[in-house]
mmCIF file of C-alpha atoms and ligand atoms in Angstrom:
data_model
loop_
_atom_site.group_PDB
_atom_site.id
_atom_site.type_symbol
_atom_site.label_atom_id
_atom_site.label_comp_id
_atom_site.label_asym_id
_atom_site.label_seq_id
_atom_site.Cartn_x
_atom_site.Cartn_y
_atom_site.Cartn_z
ATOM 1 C CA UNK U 1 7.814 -24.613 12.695
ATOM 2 C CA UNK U 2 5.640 -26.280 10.344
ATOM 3 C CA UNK U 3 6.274 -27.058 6.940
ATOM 4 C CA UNK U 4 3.428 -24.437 5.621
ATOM 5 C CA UNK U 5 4.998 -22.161 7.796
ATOM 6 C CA UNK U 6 8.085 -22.449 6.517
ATOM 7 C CA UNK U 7 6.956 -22.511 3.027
ATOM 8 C CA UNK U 8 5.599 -19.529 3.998
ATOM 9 C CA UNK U 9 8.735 -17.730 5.548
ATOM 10 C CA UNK U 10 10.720 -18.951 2.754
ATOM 11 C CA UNK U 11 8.737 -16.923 0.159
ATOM 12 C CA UNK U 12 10.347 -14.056 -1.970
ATOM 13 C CA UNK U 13 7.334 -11.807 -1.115
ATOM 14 C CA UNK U 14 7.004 -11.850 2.859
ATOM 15 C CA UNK U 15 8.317 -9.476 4.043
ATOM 16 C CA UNK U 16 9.607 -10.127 7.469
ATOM 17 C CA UNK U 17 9.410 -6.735 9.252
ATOM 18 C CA UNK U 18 6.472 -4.693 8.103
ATOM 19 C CA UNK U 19 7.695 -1.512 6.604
ATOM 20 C CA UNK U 20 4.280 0.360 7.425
ATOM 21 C CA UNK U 21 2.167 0.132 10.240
ATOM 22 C CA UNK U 22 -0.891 1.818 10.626
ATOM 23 C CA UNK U 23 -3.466 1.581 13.762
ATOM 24 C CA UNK U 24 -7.172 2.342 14.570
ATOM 25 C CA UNK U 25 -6.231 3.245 18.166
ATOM 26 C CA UNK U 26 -9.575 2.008 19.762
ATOM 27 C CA UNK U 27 -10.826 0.626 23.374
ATOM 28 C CA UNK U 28 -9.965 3.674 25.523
ATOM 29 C CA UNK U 29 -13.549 4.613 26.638
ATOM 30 C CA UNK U 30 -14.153 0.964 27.544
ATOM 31 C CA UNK U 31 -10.918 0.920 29.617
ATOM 32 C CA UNK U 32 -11.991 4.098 31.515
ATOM 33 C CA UNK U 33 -15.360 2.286 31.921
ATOM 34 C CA UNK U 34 -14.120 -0.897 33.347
ATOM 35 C CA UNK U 35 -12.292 0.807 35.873
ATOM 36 C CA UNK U 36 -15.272 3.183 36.982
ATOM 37 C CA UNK U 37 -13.049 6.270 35.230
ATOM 38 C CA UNK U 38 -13.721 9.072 33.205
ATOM 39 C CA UNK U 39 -13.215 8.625 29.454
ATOM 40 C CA UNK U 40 -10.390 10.571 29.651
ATOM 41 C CA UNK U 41 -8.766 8.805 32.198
ATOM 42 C CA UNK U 42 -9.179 6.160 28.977
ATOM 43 C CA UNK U 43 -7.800 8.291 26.464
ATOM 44 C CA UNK U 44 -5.279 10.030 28.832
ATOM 45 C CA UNK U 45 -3.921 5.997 29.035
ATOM 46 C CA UNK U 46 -4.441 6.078 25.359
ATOM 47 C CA UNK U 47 -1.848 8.726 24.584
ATOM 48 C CA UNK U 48 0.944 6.739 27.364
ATOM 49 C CA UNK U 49 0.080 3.524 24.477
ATOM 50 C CA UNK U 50 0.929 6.379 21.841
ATOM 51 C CA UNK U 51 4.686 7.087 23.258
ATOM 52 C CA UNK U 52 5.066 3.203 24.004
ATOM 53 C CA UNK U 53 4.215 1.893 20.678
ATOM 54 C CA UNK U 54 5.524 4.364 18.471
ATOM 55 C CA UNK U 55 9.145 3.957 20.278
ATOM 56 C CA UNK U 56 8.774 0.196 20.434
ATOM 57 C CA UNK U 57 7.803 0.144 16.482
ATOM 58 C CA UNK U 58 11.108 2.359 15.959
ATOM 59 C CA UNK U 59 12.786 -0.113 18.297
ATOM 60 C CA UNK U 60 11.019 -3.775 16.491
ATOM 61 C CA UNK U 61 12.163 -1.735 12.418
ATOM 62 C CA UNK U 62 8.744 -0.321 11.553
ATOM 63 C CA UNK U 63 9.993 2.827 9.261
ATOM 64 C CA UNK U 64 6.436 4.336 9.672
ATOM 65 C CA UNK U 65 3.557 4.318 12.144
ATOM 66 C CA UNK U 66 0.410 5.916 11.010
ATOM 67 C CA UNK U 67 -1.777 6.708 14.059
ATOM 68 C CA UNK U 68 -5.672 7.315 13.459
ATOM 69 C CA UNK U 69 -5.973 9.694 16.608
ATOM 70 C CA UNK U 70 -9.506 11.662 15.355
ATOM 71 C CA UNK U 71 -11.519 11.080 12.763
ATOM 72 C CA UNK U 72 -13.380 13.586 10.823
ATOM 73 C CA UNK U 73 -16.360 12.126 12.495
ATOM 74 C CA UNK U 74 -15.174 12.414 16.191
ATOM 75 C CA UNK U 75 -16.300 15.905 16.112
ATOM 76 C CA UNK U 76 -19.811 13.989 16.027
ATOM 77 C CA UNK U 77 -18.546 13.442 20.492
ATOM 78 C CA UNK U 78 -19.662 15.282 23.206
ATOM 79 C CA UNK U 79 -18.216 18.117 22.974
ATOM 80 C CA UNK U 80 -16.719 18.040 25.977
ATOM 81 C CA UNK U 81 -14.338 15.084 25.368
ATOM 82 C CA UNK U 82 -13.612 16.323 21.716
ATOM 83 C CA UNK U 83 -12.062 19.575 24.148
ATOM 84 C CA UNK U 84 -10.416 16.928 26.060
ATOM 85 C CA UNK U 85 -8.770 15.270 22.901
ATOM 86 C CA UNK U 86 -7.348 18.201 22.073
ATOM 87 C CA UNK U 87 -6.152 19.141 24.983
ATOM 88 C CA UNK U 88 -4.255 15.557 25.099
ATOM 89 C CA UNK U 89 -2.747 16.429 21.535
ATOM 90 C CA UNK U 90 -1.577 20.134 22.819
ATOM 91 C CA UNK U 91 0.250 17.891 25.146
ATOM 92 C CA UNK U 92 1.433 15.465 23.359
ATOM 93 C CA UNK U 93 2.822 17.766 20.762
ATOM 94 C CA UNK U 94 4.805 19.984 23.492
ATOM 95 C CA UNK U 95 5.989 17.185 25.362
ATOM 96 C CA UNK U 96 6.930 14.763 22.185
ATOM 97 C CA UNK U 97 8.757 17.310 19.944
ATOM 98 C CA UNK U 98 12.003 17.204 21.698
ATOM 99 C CA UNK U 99 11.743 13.092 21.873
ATOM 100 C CA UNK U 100 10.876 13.257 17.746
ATOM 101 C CA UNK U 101 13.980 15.326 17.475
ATOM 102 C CA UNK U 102 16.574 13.592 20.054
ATOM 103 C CA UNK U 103 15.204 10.604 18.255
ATOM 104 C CA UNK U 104 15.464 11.630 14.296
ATOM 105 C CA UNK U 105 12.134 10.561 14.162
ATOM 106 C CA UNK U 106 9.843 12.363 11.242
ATOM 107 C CA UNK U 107 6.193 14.071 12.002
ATOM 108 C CA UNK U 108 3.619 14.393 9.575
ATOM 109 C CA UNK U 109 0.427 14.573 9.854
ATOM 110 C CA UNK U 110 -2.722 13.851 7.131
ATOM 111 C CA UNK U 111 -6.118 14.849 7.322
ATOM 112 C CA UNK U 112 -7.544 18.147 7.657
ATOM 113 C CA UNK U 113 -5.819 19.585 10.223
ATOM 114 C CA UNK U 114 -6.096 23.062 9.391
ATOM 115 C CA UNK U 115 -9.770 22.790 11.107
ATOM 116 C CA UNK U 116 -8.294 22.478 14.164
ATOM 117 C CA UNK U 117 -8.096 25.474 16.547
ATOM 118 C CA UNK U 118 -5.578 27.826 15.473
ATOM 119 C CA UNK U 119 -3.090 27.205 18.352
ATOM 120 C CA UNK U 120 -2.946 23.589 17.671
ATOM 121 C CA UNK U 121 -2.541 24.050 13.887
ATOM 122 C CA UNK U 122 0.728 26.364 14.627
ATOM 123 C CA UNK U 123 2.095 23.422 16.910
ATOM 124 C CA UNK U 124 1.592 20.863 14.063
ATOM 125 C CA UNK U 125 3.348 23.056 11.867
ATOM 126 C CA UNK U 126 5.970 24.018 13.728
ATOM 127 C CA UNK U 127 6.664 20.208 14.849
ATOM 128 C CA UNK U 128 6.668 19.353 11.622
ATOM 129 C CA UNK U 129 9.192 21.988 10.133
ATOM 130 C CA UNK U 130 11.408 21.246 12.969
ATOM 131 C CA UNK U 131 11.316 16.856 12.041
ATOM 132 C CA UNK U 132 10.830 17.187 8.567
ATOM 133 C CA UNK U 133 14.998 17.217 7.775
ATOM 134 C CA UNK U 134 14.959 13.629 10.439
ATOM 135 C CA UNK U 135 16.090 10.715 7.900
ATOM 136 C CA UNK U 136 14.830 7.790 11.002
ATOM 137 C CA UNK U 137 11.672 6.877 11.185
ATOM 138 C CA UNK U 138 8.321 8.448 10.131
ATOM 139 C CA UNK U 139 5.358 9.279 12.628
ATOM 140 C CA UNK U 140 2.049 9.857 10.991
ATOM 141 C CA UNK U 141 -1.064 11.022 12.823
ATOM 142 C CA UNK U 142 -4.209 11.560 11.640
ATOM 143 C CA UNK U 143 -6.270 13.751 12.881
ATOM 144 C CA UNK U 144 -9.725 15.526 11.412
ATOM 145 C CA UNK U 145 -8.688 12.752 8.704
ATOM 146 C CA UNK U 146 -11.145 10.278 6.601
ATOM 147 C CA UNK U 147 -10.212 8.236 3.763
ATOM 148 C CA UNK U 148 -13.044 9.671 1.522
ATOM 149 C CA UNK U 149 -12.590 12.956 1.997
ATOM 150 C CA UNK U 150 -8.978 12.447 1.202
ATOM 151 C CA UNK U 151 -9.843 9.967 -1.712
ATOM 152 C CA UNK U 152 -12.326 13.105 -3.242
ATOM 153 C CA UNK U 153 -9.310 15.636 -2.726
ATOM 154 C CA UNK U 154 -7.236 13.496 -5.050
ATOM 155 C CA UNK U 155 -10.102 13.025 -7.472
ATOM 156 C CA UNK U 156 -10.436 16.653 -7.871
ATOM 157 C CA UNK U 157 -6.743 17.981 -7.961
ATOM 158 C CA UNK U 158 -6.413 15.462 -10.638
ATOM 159 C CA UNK U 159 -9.664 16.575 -12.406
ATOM 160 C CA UNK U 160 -8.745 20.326 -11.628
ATOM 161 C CA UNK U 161 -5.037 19.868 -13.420
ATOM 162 C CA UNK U 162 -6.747 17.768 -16.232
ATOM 163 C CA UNK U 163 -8.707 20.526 -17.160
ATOM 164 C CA UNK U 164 -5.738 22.791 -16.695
ATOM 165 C CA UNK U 165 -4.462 20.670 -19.398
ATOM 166 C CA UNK U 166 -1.395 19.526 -16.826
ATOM 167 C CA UNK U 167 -2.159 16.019 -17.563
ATOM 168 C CA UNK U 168 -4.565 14.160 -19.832
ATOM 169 C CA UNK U 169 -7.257 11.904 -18.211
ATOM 170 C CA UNK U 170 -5.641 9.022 -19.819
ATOM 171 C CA UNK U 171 -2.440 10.077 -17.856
ATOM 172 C CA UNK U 172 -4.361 9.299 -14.641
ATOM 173 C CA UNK U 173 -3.278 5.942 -12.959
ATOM 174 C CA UNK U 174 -2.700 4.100 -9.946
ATOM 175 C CA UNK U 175 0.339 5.706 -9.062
ATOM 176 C CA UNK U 176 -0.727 9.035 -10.161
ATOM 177 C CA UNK U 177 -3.324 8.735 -7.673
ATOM 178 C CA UNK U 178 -1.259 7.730 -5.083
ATOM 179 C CA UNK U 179 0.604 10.404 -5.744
ATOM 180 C CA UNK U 180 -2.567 12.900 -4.857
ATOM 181 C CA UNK U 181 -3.051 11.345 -1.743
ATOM 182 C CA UNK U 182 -2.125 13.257 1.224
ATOM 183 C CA UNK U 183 0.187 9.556 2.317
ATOM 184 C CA UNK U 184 2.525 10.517 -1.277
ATOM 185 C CA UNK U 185 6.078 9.353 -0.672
ATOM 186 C CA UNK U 186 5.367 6.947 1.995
ATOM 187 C CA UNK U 187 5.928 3.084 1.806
ATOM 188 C CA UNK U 188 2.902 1.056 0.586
ATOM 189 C CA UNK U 189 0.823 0.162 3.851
ATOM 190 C CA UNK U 190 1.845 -3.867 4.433
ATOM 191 C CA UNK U 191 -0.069 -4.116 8.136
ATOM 192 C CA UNK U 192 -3.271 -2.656 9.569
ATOM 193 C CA UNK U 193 -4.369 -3.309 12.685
ATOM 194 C CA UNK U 194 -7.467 -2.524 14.936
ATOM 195 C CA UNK U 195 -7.411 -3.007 19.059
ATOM 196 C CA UNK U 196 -10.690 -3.470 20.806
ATOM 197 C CA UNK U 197 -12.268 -6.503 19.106
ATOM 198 C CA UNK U 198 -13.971 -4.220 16.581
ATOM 199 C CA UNK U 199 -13.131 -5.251 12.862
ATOM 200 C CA UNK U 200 -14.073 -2.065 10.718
ATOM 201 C CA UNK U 201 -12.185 -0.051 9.001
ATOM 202 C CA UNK U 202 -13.992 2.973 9.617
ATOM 203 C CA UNK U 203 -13.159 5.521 6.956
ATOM 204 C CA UNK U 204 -9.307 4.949 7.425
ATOM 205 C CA UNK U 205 -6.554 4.523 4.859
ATOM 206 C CA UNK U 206 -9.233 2.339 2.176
ATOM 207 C CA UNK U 207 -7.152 3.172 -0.797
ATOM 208 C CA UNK U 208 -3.712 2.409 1.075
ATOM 209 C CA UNK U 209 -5.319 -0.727 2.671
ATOM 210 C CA UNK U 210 -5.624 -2.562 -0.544
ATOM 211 C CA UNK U 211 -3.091 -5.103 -0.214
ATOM 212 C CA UNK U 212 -2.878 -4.311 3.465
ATOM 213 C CA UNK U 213 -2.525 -7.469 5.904
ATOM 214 C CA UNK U 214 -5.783 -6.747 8.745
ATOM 215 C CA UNK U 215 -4.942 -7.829 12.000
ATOM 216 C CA UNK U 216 -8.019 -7.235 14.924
ATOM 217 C CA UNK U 217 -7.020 -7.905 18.462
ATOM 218 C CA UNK U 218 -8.917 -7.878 21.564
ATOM 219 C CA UNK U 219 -6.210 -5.483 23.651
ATOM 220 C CA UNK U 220 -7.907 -2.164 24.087
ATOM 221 C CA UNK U 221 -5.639 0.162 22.913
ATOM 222 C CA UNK U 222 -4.698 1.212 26.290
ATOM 223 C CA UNK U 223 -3.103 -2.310 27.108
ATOM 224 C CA UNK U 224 -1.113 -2.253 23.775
ATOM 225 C CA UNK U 225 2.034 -2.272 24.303
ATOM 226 C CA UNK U 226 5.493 -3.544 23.075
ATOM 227 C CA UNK U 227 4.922 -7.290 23.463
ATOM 228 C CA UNK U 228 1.669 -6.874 21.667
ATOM 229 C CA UNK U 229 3.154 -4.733 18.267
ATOM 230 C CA UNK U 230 5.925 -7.618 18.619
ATOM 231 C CA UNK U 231 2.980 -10.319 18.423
ATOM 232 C CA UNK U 232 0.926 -8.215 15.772
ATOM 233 C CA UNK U 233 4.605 -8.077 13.568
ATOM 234 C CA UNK U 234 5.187 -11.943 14.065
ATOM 235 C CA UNK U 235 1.177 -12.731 12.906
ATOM 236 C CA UNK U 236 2.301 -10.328 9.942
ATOM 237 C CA UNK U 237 5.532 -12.665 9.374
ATOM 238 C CA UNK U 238 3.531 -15.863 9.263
ATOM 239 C CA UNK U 239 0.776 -14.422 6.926
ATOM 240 C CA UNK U 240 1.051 -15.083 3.171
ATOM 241 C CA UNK U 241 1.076 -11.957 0.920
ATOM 242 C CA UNK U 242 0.062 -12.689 -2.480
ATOM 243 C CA UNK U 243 -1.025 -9.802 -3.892
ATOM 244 C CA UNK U 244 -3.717 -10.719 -6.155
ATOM 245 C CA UNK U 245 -1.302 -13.593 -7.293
ATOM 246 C CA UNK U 246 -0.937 -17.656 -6.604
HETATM 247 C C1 FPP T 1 -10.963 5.370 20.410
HETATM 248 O O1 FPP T 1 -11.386 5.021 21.686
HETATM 249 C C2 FPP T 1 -9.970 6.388 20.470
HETATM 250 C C3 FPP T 1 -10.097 7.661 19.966
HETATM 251 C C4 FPP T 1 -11.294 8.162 19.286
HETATM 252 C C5 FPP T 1 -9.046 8.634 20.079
HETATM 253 C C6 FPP T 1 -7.646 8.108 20.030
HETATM 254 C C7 FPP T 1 -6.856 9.103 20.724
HETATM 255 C C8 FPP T 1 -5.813 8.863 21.530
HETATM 256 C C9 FPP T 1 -5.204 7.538 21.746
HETATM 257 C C10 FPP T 1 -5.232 9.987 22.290
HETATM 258 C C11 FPP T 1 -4.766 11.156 21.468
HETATM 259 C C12 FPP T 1 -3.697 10.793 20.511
HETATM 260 C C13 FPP T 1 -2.555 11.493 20.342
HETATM 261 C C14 FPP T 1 -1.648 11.158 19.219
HETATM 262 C C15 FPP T 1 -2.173 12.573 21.245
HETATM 263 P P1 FPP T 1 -12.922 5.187 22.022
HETATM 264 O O2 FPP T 1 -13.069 6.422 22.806
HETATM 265 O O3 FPP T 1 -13.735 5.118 20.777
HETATM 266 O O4 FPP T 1 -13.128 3.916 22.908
HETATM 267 P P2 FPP T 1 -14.488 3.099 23.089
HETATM 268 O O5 FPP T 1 -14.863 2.566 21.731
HETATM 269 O O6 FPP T 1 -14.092 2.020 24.041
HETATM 270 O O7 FPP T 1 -15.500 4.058 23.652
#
């Protein structure tokens, strides 16, 4: 080790396990396409990388994993592979629920999923009820989610109990505001991280990505794995977090 590096590690503020996570889950259609296959065939790979990384990130300390698995602008898809998205999470949420429960393992899920077909919506609710009294770690998916959207929705329930006369404007900070978000409760995001080369954030988390470390790799999300959260986690460990400071 280097003596930066271990300048670095020595530092009151790294902290050496990330206590948040979140991903932008991309690459599947280009895995599907370099093999010749079907998008889904890409995302049906996508959703194995799901159950691999979020049990290795239980296994490598993460406390929560926040997944962006559709945005709100993924209904903009064919709609044929929107159907076959869902169909993947109909799957994933039968087949997962008694894993999230053997495994204490909280659900929760942000963005608007209540637009979601009716079916689906009881699933999320009912997986949720049934993990929401698990004290391991937390599972986050997004899905119909953006970060504006949600970032509006704050806005106005804060505006909306202002001029209840709840709270005065003046009341309104940082925390507060956190607070209205629908991520309340959960640890500050300390690692973001994009597969697939790309390096946007693409309407995800861009109030809890503030003092977020980025990470973009190549892997397409379909190749991530364990090895590759355990590489993302040790680039996090090396990085310097100063937080607007020296
Ligand atoms: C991006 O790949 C991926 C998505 C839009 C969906 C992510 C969904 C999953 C991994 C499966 C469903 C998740 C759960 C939790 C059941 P892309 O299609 O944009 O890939 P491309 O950019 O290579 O075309």
């Amino acid at each position: 080790m280097d003596v930066i590096e271990s300048l670095h590690s020595r530092s009151d503020d790294t902290t050496p396990v990330p206590r948040h996570v979140a991903i932008i889950m991309d690459g599947n259609g280009r895995w599907a396409k370099a093999r010749r296959l079907p998008r889904i065939a890409g995302h049906k790979q996508g959703v194995e990388a799901v159950r691999r990384v979020s049990k290795a990130a239980r296994e490598q300390g993460v406390e929560v994993l926040t997944l962006y698995a559709f945005s709100s602008e993924n209904w903009r898809r064919p709609e044929e592979e929107v159907r076959d998205l869902m169909g993947l999470l109909r799957h994933f949420l039968k087949n997962e629920l008694k894993d999230l429960v053997a495994e204490n393992v909280r659900l929760r899920v942000i963005g608007d999923y209540r637009a979601l077909s009716g079916d689906l919506v009881a699933m999320i609710d009912d997986a949720i009820a049934k993990t929401s009294v698990n004290t391991g770690a937390t599972l986050v998916i997004a899905l119909n989610y953006g970060a504006q959207a949600e970032i509006v929705a704050a806005a106005r329930r804060l505006a909306s109990a202002a001029q209840a006369g709840e709270i005065t404007a003046d009341a309104i900070d940082e925390a507060m505001f956190s607070d209205a978000l629908t991520t309340h409760g959960l640890p500050p995001l300390d690692l973001l991280i994009r597969t697939s080369g790309e390096q946007r954030l693409s309407n995800f988390l861009l109030w809890q990505a503030a003092y977020a470390e980025l990470l973009f790799v190549d892997t397409l999300w379909p190749d991530f794995d364990a090895a590759a959260l355990a590489d993302a986690l040790a680039q996090f460990g090396r990085r310097q977090r100063r937080f607007g400071g020296l």
